[in-house]
CSV table of C-alpha atoms and ligand atoms in Angstrom, one decimal:
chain,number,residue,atom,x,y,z
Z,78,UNK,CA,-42.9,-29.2,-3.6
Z,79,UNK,CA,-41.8,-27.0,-6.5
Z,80,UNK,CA,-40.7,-24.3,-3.4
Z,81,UNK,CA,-37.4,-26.3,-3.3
Z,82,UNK,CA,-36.0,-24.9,-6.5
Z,83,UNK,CA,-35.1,-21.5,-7.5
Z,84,UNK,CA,-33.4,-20.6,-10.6
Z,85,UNK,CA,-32.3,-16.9,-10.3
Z,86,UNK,CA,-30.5,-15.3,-7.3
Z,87,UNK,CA,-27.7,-12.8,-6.4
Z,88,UNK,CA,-24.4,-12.9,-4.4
Z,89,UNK,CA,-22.4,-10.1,-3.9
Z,90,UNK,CA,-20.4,-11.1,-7.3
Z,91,UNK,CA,-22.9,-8.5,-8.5
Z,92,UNK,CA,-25.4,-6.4,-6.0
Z,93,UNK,CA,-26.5,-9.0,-3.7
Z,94,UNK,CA,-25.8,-8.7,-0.5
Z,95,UNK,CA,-24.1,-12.4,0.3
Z,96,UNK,CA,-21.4,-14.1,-0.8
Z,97,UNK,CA,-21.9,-17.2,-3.3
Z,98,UNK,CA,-21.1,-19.2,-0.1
Z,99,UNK,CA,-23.4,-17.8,2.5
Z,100,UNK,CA,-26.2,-17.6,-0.7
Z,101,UNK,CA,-25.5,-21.0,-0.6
Z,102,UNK,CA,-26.5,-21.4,3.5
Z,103,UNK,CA,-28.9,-19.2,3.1
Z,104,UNK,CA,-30.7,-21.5,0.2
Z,105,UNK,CA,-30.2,-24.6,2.3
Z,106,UNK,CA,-32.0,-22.8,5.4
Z,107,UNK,CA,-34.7,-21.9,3.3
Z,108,UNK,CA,-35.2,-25.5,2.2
Z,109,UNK,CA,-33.9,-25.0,-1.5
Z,110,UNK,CA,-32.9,-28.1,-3.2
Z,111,UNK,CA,-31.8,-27.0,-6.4
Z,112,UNK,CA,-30.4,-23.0,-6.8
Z,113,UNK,CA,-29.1,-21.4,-9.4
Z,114,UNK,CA,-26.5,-18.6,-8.9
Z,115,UNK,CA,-27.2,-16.1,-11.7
Z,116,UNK,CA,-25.3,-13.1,-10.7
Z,117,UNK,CA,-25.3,-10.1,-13.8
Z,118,UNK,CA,-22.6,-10.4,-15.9
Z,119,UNK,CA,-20.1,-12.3,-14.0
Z,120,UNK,CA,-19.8,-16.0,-13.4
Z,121,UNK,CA,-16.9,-15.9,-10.8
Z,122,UNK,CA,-18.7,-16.4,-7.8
Z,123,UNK,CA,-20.1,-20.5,-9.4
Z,124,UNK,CA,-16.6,-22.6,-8.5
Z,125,UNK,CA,-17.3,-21.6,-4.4
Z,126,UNK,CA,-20.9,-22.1,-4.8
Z,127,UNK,CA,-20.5,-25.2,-6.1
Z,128,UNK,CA,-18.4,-26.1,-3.5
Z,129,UNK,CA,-20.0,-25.2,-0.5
Z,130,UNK,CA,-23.5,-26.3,-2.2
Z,131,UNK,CA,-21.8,-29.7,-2.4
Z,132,UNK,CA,-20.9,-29.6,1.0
Z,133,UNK,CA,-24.9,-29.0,2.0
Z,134,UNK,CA,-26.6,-31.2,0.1
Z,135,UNK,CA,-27.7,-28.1,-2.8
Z,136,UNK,CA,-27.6,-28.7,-6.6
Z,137,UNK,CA,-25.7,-26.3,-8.1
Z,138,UNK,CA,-27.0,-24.7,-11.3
Z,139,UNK,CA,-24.0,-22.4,-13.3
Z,140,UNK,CA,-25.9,-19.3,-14.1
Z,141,UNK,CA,-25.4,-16.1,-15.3
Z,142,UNK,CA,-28.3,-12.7,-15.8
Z,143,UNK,CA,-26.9,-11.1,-18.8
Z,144,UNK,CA,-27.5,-7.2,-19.3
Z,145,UNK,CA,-28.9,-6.6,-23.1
Z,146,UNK,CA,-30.6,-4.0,-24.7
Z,147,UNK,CA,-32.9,-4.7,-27.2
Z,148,UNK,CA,-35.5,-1.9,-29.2
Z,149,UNK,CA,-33.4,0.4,-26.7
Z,150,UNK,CA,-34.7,-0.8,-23.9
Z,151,UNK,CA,-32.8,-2.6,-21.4
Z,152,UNK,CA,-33.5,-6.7,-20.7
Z,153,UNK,CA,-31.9,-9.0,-18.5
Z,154,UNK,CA,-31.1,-12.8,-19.9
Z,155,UNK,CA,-30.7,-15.5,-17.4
Z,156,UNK,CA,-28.0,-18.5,-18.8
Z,157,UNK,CA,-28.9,-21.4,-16.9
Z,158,UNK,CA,-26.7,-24.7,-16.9
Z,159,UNK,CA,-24.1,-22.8,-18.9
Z,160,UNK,CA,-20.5,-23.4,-18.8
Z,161,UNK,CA,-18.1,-20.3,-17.7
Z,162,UNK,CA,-15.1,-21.5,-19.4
Z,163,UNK,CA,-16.7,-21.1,-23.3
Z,164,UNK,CA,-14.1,-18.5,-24.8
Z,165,UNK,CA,-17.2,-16.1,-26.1
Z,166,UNK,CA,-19.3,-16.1,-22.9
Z,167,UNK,CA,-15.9,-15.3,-20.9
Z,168,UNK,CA,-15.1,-12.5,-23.7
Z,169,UNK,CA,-18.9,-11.2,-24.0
Z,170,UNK,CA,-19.4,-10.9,-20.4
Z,171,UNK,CA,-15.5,-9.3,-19.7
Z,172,UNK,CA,-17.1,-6.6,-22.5
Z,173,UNK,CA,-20.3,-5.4,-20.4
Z,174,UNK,CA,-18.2,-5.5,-17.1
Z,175,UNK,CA,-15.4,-3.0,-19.0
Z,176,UNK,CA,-18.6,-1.1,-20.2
Z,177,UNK,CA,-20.2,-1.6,-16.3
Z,178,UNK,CA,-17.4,0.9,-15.3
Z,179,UNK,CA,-17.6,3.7,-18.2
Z,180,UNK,CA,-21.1,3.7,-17.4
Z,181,UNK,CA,-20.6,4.2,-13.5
Z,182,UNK,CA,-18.7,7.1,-14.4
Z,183,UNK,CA,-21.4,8.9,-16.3
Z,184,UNK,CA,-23.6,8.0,-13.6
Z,185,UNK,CA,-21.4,9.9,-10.9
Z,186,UNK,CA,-20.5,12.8,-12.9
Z,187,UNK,CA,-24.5,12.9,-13.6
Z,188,UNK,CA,-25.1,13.1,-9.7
Z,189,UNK,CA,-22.1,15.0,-9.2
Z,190,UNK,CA,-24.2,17.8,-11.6
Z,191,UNK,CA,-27.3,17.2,-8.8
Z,192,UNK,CA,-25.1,18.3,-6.0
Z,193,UNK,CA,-24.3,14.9,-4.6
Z,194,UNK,CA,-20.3,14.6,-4.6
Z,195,UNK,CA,-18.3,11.2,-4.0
Z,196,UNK,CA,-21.0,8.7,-5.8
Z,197,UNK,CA,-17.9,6.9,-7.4
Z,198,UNK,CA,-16.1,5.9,-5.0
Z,199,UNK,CA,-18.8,5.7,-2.2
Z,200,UNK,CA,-20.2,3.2,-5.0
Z,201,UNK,CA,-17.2,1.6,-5.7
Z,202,UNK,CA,-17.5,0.7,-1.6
Z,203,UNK,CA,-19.7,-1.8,-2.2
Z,204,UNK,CA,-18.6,-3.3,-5.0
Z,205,UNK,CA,-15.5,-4.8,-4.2
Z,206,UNK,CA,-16.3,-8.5,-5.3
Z,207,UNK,CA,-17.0,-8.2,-8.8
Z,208,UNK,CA,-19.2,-6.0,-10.9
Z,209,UNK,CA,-20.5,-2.2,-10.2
Z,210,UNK,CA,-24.1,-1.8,-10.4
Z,211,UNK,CA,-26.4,0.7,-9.6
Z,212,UNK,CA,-27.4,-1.2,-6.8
Z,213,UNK,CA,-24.4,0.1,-5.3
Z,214,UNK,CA,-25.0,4.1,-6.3
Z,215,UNK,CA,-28.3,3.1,-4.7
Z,216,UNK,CA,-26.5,2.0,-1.2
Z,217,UNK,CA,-24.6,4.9,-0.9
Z,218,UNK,CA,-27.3,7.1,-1.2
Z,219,UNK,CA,-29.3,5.7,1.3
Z,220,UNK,CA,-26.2,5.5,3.5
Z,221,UNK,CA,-25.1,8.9,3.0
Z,222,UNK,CA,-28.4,10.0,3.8
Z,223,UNK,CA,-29.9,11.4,0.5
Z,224,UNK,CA,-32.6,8.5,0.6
Z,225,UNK,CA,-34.5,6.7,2.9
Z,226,UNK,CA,-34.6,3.2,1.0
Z,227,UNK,CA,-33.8,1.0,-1.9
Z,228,UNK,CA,-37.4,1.7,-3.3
Z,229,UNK,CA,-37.4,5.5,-3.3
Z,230,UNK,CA,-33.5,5.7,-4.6
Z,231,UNK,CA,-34.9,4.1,-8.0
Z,232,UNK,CA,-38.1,5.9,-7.9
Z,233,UNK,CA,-36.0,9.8,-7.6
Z,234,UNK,CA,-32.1,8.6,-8.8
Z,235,UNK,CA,-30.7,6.0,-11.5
Z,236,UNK,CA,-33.7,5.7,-13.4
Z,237,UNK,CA,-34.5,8.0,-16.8
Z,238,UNK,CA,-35.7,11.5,-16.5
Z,239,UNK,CA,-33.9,11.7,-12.7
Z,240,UNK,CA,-30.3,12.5,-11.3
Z,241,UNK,CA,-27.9,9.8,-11.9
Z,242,UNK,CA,-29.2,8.2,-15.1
Z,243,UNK,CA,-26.9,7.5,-18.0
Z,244,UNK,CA,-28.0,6.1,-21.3
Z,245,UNK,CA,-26.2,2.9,-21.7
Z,246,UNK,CA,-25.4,-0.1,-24.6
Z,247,UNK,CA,-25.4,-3.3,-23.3
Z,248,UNK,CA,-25.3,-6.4,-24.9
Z,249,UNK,CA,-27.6,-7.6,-28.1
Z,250,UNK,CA,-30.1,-10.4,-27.7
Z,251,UNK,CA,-28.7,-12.2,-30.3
Z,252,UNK,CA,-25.1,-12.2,-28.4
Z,253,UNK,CA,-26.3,-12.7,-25.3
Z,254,UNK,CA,-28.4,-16.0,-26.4
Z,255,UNK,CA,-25.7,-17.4,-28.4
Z,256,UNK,CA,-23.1,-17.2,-25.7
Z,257,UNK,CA,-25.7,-18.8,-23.5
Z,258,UNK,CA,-26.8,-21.5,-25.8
Z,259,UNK,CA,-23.2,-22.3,-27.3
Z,260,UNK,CA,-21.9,-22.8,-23.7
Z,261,UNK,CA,-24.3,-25.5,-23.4
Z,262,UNK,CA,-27.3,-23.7,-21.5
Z,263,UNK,CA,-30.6,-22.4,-21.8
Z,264,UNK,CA,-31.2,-18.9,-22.6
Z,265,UNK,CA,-34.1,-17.6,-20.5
Z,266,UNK,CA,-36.0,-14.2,-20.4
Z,267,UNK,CA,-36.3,-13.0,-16.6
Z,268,UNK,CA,-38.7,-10.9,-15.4
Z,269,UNK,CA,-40.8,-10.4,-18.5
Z,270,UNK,CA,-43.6,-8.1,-16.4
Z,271,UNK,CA,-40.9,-5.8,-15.5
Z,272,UNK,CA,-40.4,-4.3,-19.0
Z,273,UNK,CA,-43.8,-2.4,-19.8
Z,274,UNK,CA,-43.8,-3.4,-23.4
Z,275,UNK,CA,-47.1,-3.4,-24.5
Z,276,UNK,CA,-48.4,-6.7,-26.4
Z,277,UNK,CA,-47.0,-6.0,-29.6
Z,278,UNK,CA,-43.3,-5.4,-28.3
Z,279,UNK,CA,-43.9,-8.7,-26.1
Z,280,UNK,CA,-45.0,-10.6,-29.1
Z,281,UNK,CA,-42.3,-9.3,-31.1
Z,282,UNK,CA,-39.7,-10.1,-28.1
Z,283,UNK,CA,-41.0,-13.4,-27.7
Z,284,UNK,CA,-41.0,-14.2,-31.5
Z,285,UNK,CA,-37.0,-12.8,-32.0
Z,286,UNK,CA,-36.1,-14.6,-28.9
Z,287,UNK,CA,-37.3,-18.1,-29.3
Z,288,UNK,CA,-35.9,-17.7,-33.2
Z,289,UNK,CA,-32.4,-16.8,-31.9
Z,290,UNK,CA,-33.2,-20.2,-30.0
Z,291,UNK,CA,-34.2,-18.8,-26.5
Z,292,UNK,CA,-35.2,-21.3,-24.4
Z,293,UNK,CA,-37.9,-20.2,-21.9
Z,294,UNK,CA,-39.6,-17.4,-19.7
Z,295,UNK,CA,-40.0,-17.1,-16.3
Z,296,UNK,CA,-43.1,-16.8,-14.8
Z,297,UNK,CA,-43.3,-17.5,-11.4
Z,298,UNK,CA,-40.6,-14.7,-10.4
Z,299,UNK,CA,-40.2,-12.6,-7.4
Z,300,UNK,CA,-41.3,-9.3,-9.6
Z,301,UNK,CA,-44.4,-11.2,-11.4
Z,302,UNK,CA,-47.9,-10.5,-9.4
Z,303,UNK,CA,-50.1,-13.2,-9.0
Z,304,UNK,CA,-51.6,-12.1,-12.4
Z,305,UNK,CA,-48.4,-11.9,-14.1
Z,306,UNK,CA,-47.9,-15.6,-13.3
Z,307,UNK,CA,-50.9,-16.9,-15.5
Z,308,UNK,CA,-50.3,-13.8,-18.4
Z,309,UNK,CA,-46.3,-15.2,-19.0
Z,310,UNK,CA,-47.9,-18.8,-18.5
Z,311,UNK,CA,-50.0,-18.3,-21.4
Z,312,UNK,CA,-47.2,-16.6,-23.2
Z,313,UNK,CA,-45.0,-19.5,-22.8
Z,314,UNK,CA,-47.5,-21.7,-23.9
Z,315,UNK,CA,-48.1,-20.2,-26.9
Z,316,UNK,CA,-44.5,-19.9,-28.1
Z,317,UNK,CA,-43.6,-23.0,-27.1
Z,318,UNK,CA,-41.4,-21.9,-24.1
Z,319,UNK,CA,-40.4,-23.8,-21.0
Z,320,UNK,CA,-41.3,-21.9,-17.7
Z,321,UNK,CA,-38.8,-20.9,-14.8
Z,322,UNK,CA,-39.0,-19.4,-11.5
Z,323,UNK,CA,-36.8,-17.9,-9.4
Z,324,UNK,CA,-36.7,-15.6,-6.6
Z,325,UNK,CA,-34.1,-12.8,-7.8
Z,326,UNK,CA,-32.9,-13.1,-4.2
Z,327,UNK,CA,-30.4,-10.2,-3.3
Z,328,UNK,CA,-30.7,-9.9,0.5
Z,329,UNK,CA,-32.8,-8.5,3.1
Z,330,UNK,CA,-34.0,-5.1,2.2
Z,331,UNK,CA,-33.3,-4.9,-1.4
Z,332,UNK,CA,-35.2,-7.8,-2.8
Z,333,UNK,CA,-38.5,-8.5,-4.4
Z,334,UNK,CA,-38.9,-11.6,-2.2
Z,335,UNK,CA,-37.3,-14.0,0.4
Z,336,UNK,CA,-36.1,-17.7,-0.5
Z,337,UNK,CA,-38.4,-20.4,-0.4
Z,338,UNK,CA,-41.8,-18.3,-0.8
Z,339,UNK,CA,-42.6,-18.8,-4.2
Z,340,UNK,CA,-46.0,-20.8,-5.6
Z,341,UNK,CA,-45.5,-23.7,-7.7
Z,342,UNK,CA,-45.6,-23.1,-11.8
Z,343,UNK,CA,-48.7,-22.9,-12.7
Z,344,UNK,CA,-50.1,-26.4,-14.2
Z,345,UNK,CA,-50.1,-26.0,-17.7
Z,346,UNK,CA,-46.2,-25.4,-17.8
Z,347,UNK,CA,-43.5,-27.4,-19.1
Z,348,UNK,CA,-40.8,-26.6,-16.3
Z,349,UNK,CA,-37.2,-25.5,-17.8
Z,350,UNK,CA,-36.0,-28.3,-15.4
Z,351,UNK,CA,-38.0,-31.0,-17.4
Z,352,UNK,CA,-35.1,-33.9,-17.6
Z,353,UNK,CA,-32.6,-32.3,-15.3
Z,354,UNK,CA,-30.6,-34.6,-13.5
Z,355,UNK,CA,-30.4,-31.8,-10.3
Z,356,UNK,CA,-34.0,-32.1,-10.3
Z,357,UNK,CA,-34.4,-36.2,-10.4
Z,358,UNK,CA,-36.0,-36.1,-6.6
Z,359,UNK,CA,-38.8,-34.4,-7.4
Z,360,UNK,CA,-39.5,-36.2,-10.6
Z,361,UNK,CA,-39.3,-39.3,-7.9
Z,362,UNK,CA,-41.3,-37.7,-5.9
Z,363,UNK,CA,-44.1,-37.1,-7.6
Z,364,UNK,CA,-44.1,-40.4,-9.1
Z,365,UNK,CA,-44.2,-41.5,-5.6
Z,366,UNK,CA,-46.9,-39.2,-4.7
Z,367,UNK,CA,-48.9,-40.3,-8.1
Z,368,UNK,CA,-48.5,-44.3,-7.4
Z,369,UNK,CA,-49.6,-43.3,-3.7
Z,370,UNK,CA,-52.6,-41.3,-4.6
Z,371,UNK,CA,-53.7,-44.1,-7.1
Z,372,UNK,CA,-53.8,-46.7,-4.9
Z,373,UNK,CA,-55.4,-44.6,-2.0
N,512,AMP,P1,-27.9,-2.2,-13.3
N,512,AMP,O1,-27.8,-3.6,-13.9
N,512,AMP,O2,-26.6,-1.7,-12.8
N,512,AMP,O3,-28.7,-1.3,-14.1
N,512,AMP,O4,-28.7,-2.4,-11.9
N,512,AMP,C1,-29.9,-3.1,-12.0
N,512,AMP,C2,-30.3,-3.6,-10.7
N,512,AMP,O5,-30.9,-2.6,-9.9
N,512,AMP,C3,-31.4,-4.7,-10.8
N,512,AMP,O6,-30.8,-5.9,-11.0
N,512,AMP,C4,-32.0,-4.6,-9.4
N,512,AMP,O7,-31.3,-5.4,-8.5
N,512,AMP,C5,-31.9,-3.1,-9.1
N,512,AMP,N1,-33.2,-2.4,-9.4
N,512,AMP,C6,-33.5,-1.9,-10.6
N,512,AMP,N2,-34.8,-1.3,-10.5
N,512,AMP,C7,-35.2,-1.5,-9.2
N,512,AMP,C8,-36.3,-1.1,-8.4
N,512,AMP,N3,-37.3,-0.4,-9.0
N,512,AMP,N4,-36.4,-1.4,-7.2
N,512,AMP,C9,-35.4,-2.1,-6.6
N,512,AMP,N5,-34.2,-2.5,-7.2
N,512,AMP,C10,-34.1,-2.2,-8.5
N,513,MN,MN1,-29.8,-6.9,-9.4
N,514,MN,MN1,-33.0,-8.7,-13.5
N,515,MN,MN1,-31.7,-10.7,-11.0
């Protein structure tokens, strides 16, 4: 039941590979009820989502993953339910996609240095739509031919240590949850497996983040092993978070999983949807399947 909403995917507003419109199909064919389009830093693929999500019988949810760094490491902060139009969300995000494109020039000249010429514009190829990522650095070099796939790109390019990394400031946690929360939305911290923080960092994290007035984690995620699910679970429940799942669908061949695959929260969650309007069928639903199950 819980397959039918996911709360984090890409269209090629950032580095996935659709636009917000065929996202939007593509959700509907996977049997998603309720999506949430949270490309990074830029809300300007929502107005057509919304549109053609309308049209198909989806519930639209505004969202937004918002590039931060935080004890110098870098962490992604997904806005649900936010509005676009709030003056310092519009300004924040306009900021880190100014700083997107200083920082994709470091990242050129620094492969440039490796012997691999033409990484700015080649990147720039792909990014016509809205922000550059390295996503894009990472499709041009698999399309010119210096790696094979996605995967090994960001295990020998991009990444610290390698060709093509540049040391970059992105948002504070502080800014980033107060844009989200003073729009109206809830601030939540995707991906938490992904950061290799150690327990004391995660407590700290968790701690700063719900003070700031963070809203949840998300736990069922496309990056989270099966483990990872019950470890942010009992994270969440122990700092009073909410619990979200998403996908962090990008297209075939550079995501961490496909639409519609994802397990259900595990029980002792509180959803982040909990008293959602977009969500009303399910609580129907299983109200429906609790009345059937008692009198059976
Ligand atoms: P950026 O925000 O420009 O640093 O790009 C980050 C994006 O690169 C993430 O949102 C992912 O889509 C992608 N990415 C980062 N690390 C990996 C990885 N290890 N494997 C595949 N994609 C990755
Ligand atoms: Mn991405
Ligand atoms: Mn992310
Ligand atoms: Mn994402």
């Amino acid at each position: 039941m819980t397959l039918r909403i996911d709360l984090h995917a890409h269209s090629n507003i950032s580095d996935g590979l659709l636009t917000p419109v065929a996202l939007v199909e593509h959700a509907a064919l996977h049997n998603i009820k309720v999506l949430a389009l949270t490309d990074h830093d830029d809300t300007s693929g929502l107005a057509i989502a919304e549109i053609e999500a309308a049209r198909l019988g989806v519930q639209l949810i505004k969202g937004v993953e918002i590039s931060v760094t935080w004890k110098k490491r870098t962490l992604h902060i997904v806005g649900l339910k936010i509005d676009p139009e709030y003056p310092p969300l519009k300004s924040g995000l306009d900021a880190i996609r100014a700083g997107r494109h200083i920082r994709a020039i470091g990242i050129a000249a620094s492969l440039d240095k490796a012997g691999i010429k033409g990484s700015l514009e080649g990147a720039y190829e792909y990014a016509q739509q809205g922000i550059i990522s390295r996503t894009h650095f990472a499709r041009f070099l698999v399309n010119s031919g210096v790696s094979k796939d996605n995967k090994s790109v960001f295990k020998n390019y991009l990444v610290k240590g390698k060709p093509g990394y540049f040391e970059h400031q992105w948002a504070s946690l502080e800014d980033a949850v107060s844009w989200i929360v003073g729009s109206g939305g809830v601030a939540v911290i995707a991906h938490p497996g992904r950061y290799d923080l150690g327990r004391t960092n995660m407590l700290l994290l968790l701690e700063e983040f719900r003070a700031l007035g963070g809203g949840a984690i998300e736990v069922v995620t496309g990056s989270h092993t099966v483990g990872q699910y019950i470890e942010f679970a009992k994270y969440a429940h122990l700092f009073g978070l909410k619990a979200s799942q998403g996908s962090d669908y990008h297209g075939k061949g550079i995501s961490f999983m496909e639409m519609g695959r994802l397990p259900a929260l595990p029980s002792q969650c509180v959803p982040v949807w909990q008293g959602w309007l977009e969500t009303e069928f399910i609580q129907n639903q299983s109200l429906a399947n609790q009345s059937f199950s008692s009198i059976s």
